[in-house]
PDB file of C-alpha atoms in Angstrom:
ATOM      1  CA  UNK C   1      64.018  68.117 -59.423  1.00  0.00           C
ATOM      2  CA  UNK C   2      67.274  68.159 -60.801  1.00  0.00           C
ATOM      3  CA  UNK C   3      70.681  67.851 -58.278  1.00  0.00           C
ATOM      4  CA  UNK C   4      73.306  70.385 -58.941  1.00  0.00           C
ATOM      5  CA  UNK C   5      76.087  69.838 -58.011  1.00  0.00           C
ATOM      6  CA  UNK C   6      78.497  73.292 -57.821  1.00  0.00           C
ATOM      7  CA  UNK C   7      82.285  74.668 -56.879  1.00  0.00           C
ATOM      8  CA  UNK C   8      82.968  78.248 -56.396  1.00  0.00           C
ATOM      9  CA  UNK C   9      86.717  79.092 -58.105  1.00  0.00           C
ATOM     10  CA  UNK C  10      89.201  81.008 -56.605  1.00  0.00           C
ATOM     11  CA  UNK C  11      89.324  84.475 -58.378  1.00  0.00           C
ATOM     12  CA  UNK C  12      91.949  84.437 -61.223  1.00  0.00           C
ATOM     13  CA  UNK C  13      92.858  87.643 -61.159  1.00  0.00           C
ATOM     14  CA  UNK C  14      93.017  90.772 -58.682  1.00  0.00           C
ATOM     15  CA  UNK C  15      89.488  91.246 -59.376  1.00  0.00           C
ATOM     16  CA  UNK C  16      87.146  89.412 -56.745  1.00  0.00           C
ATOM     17  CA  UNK C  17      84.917  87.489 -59.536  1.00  0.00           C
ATOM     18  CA  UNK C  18      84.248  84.024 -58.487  1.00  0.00           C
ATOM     19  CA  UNK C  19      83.414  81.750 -61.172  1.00  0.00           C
ATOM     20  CA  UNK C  20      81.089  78.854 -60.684  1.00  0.00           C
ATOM     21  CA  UNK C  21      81.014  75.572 -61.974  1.00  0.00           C
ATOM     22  CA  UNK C  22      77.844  73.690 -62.205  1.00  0.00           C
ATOM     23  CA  UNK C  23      76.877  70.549 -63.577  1.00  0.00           C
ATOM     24  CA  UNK C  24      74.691  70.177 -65.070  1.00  0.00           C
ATOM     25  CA  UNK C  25      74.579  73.480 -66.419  1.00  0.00           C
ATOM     26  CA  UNK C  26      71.466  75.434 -65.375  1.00  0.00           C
ATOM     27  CA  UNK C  27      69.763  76.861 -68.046  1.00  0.00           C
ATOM     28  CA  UNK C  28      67.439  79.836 -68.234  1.00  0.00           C
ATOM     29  CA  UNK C  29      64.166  77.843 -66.897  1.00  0.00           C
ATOM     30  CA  UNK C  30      65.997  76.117 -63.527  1.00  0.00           C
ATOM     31  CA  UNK C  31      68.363  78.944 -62.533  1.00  0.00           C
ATOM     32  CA  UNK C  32      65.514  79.728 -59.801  1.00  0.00           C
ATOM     33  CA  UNK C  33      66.099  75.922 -58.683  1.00  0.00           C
ATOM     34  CA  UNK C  34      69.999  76.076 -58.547  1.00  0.00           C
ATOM     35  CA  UNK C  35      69.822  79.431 -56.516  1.00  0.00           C
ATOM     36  CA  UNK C  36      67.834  77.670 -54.248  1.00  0.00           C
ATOM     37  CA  UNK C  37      70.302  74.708 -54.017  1.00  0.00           C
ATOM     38  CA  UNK C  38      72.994  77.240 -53.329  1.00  0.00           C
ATOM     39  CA  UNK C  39      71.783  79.115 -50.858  1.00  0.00           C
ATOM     40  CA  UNK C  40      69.912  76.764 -48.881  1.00  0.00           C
ATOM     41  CA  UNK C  41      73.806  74.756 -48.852  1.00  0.00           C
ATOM     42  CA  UNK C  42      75.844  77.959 -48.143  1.00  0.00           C
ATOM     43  CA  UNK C  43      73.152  79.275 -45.138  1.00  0.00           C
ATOM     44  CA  UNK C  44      73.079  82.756 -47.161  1.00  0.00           C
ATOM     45  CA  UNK C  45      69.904  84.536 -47.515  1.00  0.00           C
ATOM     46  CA  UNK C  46      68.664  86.025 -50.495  1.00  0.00           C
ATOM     47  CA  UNK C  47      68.071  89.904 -50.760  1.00  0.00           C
ATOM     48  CA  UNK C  48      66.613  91.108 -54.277  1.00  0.00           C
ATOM     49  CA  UNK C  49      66.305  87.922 -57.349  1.00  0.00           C
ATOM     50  CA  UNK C  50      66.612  89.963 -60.412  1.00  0.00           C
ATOM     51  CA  UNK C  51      65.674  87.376 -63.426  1.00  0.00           C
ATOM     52  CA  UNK C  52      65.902  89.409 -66.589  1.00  0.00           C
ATOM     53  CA  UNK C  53      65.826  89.143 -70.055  1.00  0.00           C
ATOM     54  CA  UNK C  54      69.502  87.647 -70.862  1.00  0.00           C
ATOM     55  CA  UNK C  55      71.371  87.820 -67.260  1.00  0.00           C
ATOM     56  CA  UNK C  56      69.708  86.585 -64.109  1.00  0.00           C
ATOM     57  CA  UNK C  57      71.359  88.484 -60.666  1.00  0.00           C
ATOM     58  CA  UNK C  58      70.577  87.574 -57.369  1.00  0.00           C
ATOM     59  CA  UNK C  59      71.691  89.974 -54.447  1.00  0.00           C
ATOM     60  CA  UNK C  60      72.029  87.705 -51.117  1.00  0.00           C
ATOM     61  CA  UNK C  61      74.275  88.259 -47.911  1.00  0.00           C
ATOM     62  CA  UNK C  62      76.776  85.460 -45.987  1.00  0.00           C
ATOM     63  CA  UNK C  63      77.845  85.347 -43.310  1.00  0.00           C
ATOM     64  CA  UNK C  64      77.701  89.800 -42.832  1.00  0.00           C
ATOM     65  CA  UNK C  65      78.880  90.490 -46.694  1.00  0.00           C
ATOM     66  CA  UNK C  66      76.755  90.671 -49.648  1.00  0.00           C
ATOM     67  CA  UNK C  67      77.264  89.079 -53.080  1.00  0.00           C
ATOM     68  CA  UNK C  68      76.052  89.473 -56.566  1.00  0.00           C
ATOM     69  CA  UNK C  69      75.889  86.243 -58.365  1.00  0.00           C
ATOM     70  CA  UNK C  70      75.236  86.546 -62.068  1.00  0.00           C
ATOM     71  CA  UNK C  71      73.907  84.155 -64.612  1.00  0.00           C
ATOM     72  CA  UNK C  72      74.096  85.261 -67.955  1.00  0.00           C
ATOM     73  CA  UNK C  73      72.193  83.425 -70.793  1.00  0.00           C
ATOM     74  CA  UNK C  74      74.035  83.390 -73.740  1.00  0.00           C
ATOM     75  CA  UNK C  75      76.636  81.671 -72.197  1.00  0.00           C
ATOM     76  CA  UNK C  76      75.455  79.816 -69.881  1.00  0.00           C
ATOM     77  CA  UNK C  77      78.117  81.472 -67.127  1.00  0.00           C
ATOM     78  CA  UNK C  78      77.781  81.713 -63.375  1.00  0.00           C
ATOM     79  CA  UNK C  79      79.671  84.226 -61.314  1.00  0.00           C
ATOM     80  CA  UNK C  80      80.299  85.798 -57.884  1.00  0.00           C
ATOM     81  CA  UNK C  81      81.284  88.839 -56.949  1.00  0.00           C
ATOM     82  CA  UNK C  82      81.045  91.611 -53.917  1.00  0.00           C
ATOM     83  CA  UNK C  83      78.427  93.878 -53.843  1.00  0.00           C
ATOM     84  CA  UNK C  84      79.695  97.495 -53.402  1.00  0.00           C
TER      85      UNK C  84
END
């Protein structure tokens, strides 16, 4: 079982994308494993897992809001945002 370890970035812009860092990088076979290690550490709940052909997206809810985080294959990028 790998250990990720993971920091959610402040949004760079006005938009309210988060990036993620995570190390190691998840790729497209342990995404499943690093959503798990990210929710279970954050106390959110997942709502719909979407894993797709080149972008995983997995609808969960904290703390009363809900979130989309996106992975997307081709490169390798995680990010947060608001579901609206």
């Amino acid at each position: 079982m790998t250990q990720f370890r993971f920091q959610v970035m402040a949004p760079e812009t006005r938009e309210p994308i988060q990036h993620v860092r995570v190390e190691p990088a998840p790729d497209w076979d342990d995404f499943k494993e690093f959503v798990e290690q990210y929710i279970e550490s954050t106390g959110a709940e997942i709502k719909v897992a979407d894993y797709g052909m080149d972008r995983h997206q997995i609808d969960y809810e904290l703390d009363g809001e809900r979130y989309l985080m996106h992975y997307e294959h081709y490169t390798q990028s995680v990010w947060i945002e608001p579901k609206k």
